[in-house]
PDB file of C-alpha atoms in Angstrom:
ATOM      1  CA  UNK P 788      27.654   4.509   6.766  1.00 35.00           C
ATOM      2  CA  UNK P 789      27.762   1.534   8.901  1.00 33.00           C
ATOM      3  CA  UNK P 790      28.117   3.619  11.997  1.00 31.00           C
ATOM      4  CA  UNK P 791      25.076   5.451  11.455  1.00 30.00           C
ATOM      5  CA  UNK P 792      23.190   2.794  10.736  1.00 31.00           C
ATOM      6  CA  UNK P 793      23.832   0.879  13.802  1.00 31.00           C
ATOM      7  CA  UNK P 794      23.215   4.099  15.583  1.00 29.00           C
ATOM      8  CA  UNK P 795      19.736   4.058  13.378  1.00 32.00           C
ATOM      9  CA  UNK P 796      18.815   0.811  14.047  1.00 32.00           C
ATOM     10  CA  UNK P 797      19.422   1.228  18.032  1.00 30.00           C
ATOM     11  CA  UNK P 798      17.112   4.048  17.765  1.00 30.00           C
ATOM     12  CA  UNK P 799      14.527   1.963  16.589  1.00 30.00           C
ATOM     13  CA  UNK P 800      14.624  -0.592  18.512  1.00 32.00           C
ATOM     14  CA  UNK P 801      14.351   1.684  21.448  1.00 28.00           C
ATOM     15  CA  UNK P 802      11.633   3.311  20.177  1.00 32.00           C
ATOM     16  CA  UNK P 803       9.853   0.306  19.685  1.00 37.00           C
ATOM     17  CA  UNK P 804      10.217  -0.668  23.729  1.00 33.00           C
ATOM     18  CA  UNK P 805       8.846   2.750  24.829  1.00 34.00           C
ATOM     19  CA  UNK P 806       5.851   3.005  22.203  1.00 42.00           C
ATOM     20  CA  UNK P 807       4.961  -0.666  21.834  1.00 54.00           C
ATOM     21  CA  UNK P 808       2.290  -0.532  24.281  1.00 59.00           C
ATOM     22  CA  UNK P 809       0.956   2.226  22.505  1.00 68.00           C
ATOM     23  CA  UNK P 810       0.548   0.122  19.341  1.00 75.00           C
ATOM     24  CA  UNK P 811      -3.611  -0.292  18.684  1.00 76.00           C
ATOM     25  CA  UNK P 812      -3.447  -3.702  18.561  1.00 73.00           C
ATOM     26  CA  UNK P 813      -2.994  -4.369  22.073  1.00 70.00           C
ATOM     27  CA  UNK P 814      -5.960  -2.866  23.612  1.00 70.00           C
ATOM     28  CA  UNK P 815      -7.442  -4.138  20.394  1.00 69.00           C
ATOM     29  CA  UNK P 816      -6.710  -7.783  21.856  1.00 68.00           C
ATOM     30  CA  UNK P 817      -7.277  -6.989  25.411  1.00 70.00           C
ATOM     31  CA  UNK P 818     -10.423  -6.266  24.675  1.00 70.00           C
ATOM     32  CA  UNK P 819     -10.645  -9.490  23.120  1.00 64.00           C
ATOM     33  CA  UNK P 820      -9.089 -11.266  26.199  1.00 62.00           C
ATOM     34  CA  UNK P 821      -6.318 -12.896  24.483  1.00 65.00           C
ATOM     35  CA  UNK P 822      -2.922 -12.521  26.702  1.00 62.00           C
ATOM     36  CA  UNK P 823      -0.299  -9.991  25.605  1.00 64.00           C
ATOM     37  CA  UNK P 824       2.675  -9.863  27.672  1.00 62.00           C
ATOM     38  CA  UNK P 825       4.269  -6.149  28.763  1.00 59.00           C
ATOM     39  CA  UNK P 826       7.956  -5.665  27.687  1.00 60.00           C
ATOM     40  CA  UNK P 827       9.295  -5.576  31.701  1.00 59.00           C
ATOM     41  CA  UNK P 828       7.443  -8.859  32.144  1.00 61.00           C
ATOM     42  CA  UNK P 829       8.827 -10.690  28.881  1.00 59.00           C
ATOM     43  CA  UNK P 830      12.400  -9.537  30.162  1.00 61.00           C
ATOM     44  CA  UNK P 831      11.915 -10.873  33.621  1.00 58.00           C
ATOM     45  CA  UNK P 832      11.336 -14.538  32.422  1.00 62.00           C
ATOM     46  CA  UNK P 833      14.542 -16.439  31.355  1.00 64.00           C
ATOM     47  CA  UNK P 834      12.943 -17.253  27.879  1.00 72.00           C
ATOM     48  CA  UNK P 835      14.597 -16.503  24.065  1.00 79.00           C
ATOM     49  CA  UNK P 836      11.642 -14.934  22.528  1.00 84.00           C
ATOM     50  CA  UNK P 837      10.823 -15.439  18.929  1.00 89.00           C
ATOM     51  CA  UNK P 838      11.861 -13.132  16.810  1.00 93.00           C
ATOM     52  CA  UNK P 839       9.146 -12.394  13.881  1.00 94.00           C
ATOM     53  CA  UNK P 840       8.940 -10.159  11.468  1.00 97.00           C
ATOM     54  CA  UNK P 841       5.932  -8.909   9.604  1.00 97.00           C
ATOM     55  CA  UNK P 842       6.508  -7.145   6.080  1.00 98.00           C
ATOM     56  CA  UNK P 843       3.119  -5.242   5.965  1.00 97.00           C
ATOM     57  CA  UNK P 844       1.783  -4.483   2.454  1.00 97.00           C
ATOM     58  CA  UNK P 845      -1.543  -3.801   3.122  1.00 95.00           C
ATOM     59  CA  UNK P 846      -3.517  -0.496   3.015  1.00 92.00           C
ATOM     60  CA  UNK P 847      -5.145  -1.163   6.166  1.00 93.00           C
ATOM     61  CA  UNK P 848      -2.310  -1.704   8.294  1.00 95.00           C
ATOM     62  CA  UNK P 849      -3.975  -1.132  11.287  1.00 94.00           C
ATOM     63  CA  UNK P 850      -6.688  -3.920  10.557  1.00 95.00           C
ATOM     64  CA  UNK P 851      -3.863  -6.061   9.701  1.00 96.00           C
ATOM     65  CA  UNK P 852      -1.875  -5.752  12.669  1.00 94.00           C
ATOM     66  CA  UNK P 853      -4.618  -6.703  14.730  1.00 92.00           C
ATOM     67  CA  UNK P 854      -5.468  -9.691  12.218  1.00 94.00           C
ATOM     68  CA  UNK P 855      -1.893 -11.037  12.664  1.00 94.00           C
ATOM     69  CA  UNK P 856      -1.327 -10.456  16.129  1.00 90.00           C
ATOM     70  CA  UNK P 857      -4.433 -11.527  17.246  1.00 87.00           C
ATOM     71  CA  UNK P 858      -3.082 -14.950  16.036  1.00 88.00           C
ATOM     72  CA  UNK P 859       0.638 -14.747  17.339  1.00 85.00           C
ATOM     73  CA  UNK P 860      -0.206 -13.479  20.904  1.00 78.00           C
ATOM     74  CA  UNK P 861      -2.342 -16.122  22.046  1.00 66.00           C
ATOM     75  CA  UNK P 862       0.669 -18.624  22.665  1.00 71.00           C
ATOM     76  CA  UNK P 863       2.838 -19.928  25.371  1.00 73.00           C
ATOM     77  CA  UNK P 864       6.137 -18.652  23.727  1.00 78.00           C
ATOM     78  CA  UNK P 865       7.019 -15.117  23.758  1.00 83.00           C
ATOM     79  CA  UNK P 866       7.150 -13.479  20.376  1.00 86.00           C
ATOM     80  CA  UNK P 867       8.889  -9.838  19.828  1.00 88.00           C
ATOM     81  CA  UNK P 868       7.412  -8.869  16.999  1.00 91.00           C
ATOM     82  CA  UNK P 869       9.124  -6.410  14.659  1.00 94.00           C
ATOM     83  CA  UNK P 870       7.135  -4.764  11.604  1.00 96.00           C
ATOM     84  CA  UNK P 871       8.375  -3.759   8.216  1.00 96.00           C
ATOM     85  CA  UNK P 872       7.643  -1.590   6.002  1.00 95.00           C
ATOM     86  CA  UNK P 873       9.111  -1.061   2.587  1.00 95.00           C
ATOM     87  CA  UNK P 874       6.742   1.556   0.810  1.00 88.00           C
ATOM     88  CA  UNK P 875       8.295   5.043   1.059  1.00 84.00           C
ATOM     89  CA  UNK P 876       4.983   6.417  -0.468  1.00 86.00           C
ATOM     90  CA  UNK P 877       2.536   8.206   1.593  1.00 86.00           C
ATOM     91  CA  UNK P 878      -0.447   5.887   2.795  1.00 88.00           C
ATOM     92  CA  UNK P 879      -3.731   6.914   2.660  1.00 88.00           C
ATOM     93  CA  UNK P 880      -5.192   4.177   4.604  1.00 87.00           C
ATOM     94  CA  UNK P 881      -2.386   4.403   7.875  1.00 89.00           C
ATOM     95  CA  UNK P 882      -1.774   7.818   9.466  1.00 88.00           C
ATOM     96  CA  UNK P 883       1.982   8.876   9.225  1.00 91.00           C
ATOM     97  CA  UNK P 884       2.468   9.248  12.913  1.00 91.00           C
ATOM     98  CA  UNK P 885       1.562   5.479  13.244  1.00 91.00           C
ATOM     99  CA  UNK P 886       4.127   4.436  10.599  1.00 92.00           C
ATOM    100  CA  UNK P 887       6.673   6.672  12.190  1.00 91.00           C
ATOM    101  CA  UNK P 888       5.742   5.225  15.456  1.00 90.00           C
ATOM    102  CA  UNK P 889       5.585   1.665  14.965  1.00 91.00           C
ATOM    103  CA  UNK P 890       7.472   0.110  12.026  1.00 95.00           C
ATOM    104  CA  UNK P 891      11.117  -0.280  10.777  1.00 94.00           C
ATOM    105  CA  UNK P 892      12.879   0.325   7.209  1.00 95.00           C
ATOM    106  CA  UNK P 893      14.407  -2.018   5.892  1.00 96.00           C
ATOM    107  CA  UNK P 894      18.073  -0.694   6.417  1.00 96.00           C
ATOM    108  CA  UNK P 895      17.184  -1.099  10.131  1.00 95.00           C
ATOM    109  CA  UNK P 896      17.129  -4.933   9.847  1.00 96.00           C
ATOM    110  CA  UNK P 897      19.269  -6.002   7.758  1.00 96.00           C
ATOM    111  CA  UNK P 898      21.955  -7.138  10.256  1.00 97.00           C
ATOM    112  CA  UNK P 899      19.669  -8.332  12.192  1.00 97.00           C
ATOM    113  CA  UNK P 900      18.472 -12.541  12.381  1.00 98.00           C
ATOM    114  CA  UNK P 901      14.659 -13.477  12.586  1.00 97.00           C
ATOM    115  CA  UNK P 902      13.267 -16.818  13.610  1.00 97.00           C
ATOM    116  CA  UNK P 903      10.391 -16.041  11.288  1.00 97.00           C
ATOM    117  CA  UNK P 904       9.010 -13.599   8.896  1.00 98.00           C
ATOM    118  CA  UNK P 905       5.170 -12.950   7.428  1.00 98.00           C
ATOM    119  CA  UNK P 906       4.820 -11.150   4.295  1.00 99.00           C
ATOM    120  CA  UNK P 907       1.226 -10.531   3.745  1.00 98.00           C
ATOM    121  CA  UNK P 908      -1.420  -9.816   1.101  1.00 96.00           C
ATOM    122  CA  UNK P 909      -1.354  -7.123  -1.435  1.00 95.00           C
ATOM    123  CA  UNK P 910      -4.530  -5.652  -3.209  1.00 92.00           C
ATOM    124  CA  UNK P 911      -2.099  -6.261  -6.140  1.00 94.00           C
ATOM    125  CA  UNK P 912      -3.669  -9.211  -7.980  1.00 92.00           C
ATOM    126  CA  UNK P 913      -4.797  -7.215 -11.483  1.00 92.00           C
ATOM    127  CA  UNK P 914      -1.263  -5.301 -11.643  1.00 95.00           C
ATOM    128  CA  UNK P 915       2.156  -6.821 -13.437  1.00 97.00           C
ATOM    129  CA  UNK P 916       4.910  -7.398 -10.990  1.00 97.00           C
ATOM    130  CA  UNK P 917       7.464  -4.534 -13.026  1.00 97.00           C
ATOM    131  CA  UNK P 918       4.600  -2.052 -12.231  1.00 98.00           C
ATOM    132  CA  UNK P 919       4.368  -2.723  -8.240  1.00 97.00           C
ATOM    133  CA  UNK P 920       6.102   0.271  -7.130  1.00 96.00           C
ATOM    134  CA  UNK P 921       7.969  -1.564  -4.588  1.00 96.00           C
ATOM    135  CA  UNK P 922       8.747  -4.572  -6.621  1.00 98.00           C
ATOM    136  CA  UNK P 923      12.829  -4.144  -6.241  1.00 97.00           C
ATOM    137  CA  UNK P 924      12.549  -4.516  -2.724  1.00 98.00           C
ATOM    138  CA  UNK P 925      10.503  -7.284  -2.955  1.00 98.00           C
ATOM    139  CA  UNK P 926      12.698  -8.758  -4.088  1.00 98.00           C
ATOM    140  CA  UNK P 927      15.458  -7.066  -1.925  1.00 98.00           C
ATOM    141  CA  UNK P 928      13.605  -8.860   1.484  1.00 98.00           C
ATOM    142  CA  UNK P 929      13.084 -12.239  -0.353  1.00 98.00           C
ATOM    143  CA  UNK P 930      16.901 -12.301  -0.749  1.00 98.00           C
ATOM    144  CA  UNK P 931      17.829 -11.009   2.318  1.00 98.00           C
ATOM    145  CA  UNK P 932      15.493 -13.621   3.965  1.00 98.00           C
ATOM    146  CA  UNK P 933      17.581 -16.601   2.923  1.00 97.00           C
ATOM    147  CA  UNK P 934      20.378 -15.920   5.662  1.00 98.00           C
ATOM    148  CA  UNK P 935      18.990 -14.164   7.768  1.00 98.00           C
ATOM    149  CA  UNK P 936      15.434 -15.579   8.428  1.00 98.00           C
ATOM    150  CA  UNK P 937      14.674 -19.553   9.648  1.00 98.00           C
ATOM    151  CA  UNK P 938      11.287 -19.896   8.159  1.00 98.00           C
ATOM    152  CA  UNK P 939       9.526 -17.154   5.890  1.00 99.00           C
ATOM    153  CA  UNK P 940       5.243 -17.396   5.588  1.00 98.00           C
ATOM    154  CA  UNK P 941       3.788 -15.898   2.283  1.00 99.00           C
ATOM    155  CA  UNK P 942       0.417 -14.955   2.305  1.00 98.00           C
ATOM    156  CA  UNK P 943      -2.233 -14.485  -0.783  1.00 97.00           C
ATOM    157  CA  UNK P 944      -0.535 -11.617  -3.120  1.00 98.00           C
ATOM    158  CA  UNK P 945       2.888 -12.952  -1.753  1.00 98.00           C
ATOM    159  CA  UNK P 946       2.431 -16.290  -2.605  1.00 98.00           C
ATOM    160  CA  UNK P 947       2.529 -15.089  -6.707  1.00 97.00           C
ATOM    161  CA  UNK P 948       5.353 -12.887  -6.019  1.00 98.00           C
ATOM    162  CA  UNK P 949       7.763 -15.422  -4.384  1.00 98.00           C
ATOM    163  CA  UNK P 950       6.765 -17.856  -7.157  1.00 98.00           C
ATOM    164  CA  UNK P 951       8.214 -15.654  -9.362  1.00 98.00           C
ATOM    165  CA  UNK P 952      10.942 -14.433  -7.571  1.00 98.00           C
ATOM    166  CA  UNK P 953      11.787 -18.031  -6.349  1.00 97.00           C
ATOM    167  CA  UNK P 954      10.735 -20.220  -9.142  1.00 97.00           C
ATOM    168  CA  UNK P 955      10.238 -17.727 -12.054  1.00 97.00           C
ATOM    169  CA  UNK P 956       6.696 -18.640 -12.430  1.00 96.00           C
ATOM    170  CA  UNK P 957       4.626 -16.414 -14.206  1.00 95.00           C
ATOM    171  CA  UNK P 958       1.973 -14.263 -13.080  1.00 95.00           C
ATOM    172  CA  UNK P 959      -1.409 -16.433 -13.263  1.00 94.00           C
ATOM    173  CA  UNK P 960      -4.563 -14.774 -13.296  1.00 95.00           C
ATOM    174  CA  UNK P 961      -8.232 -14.993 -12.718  1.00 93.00           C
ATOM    175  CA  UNK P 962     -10.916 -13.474 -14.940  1.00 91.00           C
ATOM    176  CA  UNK P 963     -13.096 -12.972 -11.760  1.00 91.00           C
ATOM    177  CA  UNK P 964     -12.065 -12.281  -8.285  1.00 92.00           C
ATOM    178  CA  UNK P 965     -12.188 -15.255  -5.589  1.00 94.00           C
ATOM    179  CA  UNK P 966     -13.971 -14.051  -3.106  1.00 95.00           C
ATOM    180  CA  UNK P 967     -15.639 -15.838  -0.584  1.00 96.00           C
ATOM    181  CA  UNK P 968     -14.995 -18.827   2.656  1.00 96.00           C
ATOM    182  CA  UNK P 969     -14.430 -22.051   0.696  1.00 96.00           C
ATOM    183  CA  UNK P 970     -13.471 -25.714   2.072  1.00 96.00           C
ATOM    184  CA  UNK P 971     -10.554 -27.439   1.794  1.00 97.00           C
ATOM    185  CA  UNK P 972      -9.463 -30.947   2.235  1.00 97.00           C
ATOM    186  CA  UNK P 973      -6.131 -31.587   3.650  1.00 97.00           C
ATOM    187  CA  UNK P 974      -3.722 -34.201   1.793  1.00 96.00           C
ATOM    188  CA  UNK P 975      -0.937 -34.859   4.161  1.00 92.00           C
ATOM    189  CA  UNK P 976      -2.945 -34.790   7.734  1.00 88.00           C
ATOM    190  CA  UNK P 977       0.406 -36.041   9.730  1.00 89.00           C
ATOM    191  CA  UNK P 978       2.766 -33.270   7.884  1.00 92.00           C
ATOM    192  CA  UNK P 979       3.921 -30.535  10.594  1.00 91.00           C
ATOM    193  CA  UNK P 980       2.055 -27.970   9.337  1.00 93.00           C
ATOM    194  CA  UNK P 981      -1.206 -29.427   9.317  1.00 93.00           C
ATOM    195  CA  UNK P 982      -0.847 -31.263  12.130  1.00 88.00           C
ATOM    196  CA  UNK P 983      -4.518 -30.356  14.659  1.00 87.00           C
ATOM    197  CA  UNK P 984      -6.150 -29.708  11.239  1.00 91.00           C
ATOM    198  CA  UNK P 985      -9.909 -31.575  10.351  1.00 93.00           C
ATOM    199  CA  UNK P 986      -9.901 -33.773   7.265  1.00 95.00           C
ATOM    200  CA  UNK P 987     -11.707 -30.576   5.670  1.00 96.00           C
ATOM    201  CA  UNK P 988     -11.906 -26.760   6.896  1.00 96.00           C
ATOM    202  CA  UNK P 989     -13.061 -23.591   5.773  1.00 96.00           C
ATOM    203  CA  UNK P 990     -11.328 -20.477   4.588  1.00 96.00           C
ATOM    204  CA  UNK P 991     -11.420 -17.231   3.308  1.00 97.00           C
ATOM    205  CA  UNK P 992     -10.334 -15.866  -0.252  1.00 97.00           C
ATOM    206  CA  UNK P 993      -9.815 -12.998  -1.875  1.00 96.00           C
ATOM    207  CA  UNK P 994      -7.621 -12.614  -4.883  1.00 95.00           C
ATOM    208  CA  UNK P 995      -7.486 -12.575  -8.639  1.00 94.00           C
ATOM    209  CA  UNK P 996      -4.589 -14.983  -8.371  1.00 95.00           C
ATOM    210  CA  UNK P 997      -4.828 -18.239  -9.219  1.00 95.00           C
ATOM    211  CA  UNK P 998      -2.611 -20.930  -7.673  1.00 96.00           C
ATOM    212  CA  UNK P 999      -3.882 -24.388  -9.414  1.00 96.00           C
ATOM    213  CA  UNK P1000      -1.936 -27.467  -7.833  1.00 96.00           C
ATOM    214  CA  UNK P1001      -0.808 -29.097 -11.408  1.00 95.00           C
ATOM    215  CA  UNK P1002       0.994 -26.154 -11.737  1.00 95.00           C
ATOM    216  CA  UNK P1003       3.008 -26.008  -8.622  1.00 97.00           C
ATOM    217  CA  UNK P1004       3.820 -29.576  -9.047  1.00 96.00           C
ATOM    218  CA  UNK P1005       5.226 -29.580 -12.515  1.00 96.00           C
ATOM    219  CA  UNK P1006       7.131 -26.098 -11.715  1.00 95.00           C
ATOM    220  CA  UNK P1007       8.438 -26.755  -8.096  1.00 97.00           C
ATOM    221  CA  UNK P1008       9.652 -28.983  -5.540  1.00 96.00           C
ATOM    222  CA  UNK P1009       7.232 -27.917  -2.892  1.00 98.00           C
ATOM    223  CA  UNK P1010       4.327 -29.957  -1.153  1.00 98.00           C
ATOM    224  CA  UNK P1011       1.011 -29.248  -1.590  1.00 98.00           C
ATOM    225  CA  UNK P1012      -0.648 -30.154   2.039  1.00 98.00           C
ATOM    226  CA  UNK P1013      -4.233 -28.564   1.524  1.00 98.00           C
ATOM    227  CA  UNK P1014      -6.374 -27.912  -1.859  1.00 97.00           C
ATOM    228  CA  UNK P1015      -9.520 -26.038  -2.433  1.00 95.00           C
ATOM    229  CA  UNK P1016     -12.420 -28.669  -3.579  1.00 91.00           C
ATOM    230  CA  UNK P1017     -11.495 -27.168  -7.100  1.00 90.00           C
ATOM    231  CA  UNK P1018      -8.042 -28.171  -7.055  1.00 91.00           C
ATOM    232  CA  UNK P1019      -6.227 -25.033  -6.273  1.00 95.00           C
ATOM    233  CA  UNK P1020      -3.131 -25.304  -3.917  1.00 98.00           C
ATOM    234  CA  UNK P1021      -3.770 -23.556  -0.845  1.00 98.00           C
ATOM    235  CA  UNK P1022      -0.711 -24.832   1.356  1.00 98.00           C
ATOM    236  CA  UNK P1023       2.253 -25.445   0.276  1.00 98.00           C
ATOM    237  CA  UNK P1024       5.545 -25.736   1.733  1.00 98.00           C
ATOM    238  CA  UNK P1025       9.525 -26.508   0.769  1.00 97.00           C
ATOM    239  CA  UNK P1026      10.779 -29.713   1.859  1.00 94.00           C
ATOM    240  CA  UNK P1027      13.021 -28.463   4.757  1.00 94.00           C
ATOM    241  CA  UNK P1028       9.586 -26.393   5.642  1.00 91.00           C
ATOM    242  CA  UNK P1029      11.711 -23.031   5.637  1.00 96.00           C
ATOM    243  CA  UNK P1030       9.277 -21.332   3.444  1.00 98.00           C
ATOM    244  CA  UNK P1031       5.400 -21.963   3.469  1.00 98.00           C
ATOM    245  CA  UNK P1032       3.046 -20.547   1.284  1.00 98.00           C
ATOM    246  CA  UNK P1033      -0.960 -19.982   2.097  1.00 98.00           C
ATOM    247  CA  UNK P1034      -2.699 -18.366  -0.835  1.00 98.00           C
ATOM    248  CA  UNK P1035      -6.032 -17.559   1.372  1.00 97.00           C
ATOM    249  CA  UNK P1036      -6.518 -15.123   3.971  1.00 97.00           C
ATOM    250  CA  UNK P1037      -6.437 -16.842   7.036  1.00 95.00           C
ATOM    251  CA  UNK P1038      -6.096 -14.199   8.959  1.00 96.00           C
ATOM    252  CA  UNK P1039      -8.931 -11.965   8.035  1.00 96.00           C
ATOM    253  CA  UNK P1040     -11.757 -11.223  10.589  1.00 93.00           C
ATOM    254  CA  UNK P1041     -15.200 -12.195  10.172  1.00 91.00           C
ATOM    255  CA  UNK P1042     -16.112  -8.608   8.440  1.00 92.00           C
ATOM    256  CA  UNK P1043     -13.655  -8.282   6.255  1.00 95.00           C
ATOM    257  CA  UNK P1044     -14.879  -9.955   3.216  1.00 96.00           C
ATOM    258  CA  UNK P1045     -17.778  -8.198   3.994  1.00 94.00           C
ATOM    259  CA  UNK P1046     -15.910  -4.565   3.984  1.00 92.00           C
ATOM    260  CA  UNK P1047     -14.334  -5.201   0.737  1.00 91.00           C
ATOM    261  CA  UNK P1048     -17.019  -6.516  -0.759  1.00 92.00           C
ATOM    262  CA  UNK P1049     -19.142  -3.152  -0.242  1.00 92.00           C
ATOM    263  CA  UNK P1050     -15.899  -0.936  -0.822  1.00 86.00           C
ATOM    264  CA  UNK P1051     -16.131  -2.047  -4.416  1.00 86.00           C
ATOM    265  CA  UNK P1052     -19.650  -1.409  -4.595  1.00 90.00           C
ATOM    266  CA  UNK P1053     -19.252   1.787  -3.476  1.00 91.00           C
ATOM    267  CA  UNK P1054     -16.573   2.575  -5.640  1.00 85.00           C
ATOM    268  CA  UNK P1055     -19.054   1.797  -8.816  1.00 88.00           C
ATOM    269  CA  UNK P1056     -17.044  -1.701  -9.685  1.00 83.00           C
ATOM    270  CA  UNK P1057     -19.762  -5.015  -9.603  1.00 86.00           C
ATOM    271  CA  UNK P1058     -18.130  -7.376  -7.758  1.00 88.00           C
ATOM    272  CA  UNK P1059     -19.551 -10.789  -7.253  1.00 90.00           C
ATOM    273  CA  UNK P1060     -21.330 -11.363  -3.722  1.00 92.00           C
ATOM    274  CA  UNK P1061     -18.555 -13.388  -1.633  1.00 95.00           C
ATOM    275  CA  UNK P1062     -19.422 -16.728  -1.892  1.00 94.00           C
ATOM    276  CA  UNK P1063     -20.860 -18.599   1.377  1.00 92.00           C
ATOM    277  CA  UNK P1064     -20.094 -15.098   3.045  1.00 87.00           C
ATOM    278  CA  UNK P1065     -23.832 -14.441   3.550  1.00 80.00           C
ATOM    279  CA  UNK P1066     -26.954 -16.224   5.565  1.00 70.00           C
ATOM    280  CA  UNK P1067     -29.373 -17.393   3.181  1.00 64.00           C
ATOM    281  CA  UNK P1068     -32.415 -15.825   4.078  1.00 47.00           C
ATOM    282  CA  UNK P1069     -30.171 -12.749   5.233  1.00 49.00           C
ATOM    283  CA  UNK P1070     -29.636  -9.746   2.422  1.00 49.00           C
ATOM    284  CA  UNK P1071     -25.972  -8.294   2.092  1.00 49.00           C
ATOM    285  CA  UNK P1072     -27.316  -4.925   3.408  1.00 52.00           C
ATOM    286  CA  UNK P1073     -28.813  -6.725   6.604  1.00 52.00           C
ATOM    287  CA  UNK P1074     -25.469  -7.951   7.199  1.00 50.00           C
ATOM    288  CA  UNK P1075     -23.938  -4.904   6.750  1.00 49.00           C
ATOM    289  CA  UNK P1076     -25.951  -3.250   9.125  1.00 50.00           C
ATOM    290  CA  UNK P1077     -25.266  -5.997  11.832  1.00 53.00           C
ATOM    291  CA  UNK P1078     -21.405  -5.642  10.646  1.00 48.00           C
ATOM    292  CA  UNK P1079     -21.020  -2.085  11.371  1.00 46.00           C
ATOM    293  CA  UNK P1080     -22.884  -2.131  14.924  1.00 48.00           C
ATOM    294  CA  UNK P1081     -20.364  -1.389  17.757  1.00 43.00           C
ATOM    295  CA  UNK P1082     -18.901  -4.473  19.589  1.00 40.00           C
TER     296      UNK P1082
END
């Protein structure tokens, strides 16, 4: 077994070099001019890259990629970015071919050491952790991560499910969706993490979680460093900063509220208009329009 996994996980990894450049996302941020560095020129420079892995869990993974990688490939340091998947199902957002092409199983991995690891958003918020199809290996990565990742970033969905794997905090819930770009004051504007930050920023949200600070200070030992203006934690991080936790959607492009929004119109649901998301004097369906023009 172990032979044919290292043979696996060679394969892989070799796979990844030849069809990397392939991936969407780097046209995708060529045509945005941020800098992404070829494979033969990253191995030419006497430079450790980072190692990062991204555990992918949501539908669009396409979108997502480009989300995340707009934000890691603009950067002095070289980052070799690995991603994960952990959902055998068949997607119906992500063609198969891409998949086959362009992420890594689990069993893959496993030997391997990361300097960092992502685990993203989940359109999971309304469903009980037991019923998430993929909840063992959840739980699988979160374990594996201890020893064999140096820092781990948990975004949105994530952030509830490594409070209960972690801390064995129970799923909290909102009766409406968060939805929207809200502000957020910092609280510790010389800690690591929030170091470059304004006194108060803006950022997006979208989740039926609900994350309010009072709760992860009674229930943890982790520091809050940013709040909502209605008291919810929005970063948090463990004292030795090896795990982080960001319960927005930093990531998310300046349409995406936008998309989801209408996606659950369309799909006969009445979600709330995202809040600040809008102009004023601008209707959602003027915006939509502008949205979907060609860029």
């Amino acid at each position: 077994m172990s032979k044919r996994l290292n043979v696996c996980s060679e394969v892989i990894r070799l796979c990844q070099f030849a069809c990397w450049t392939r991936l969407p996302a780097v046209n995708f941020l060529r045509e945005e001019n941020v800098f992404v560095m070829t494979t033969s020129r990253a191995s030419g420079q006497e430079i450790r890259p980072l190692k990062v892995l991204i555990l992918n869990l949501m539908p669009k993974k396409i979108e997502t990629e480009n989300q995340f990688l707009r934000l890691l490939s603009n950067s002095p340091l070289q980052v070799d970015v690995q991603l994960l998947r952990i959902d055998a199902r068949e997607s119906r957002n992500t063609p198969a071919e891409h998949l086959n092409n362009f992420y890594c199983n689990f069993e893959d991995i496993c030997d391997q050491n990361f300097d960092g690891l992502i685990v993203t958003g989940a359109p999971l918020g309304l469903v009980e952790f037991n019923d998430v199809a993929y909840w063992p290996q959840i739980k699988q990565v979160l374990e594996w991560a201890k020893d064999h990742v140096t820092s781990t970033l948990f975004v949105c969905w994530a952030v509830q499910a490594a409070l209960n794997i972690l801390y064995g905090i129970p799923k909290q819930t909102r009766t409406d969706k968060l939805s929207g770009v809200y502000e957020h004051h910092i609280l510790h504007p010389h800690a690591l993490l929030t170091r470059g930050f304004d006194d108060s920023f803006l950022a997006p949200h979208s989740r039926y979680a609900d994350f309010p600070a009072a709760l992860i200070r009674d229930y943890t030992d982790l520091e809050i460093l940013a709040e909502t203006e209605d008291g919810d934690a929005y970063l948090f991080a463990s004292k030795d900063k090896r795990i982080a936790f960001v319960t927005g959607h930093p990531e998310y492009d300046a349409h995406t509220l936008a998309s989801e929004y209408f996606r659950d119109v369309e799909a006969g649901l009445s979600p709330n208009v995202p809040y600040q998301l809008f102009p004023e004097k601008r209707s959602a369906k003027q915006t939509s329009r502008d949205l979907a023009q060609p860029r």
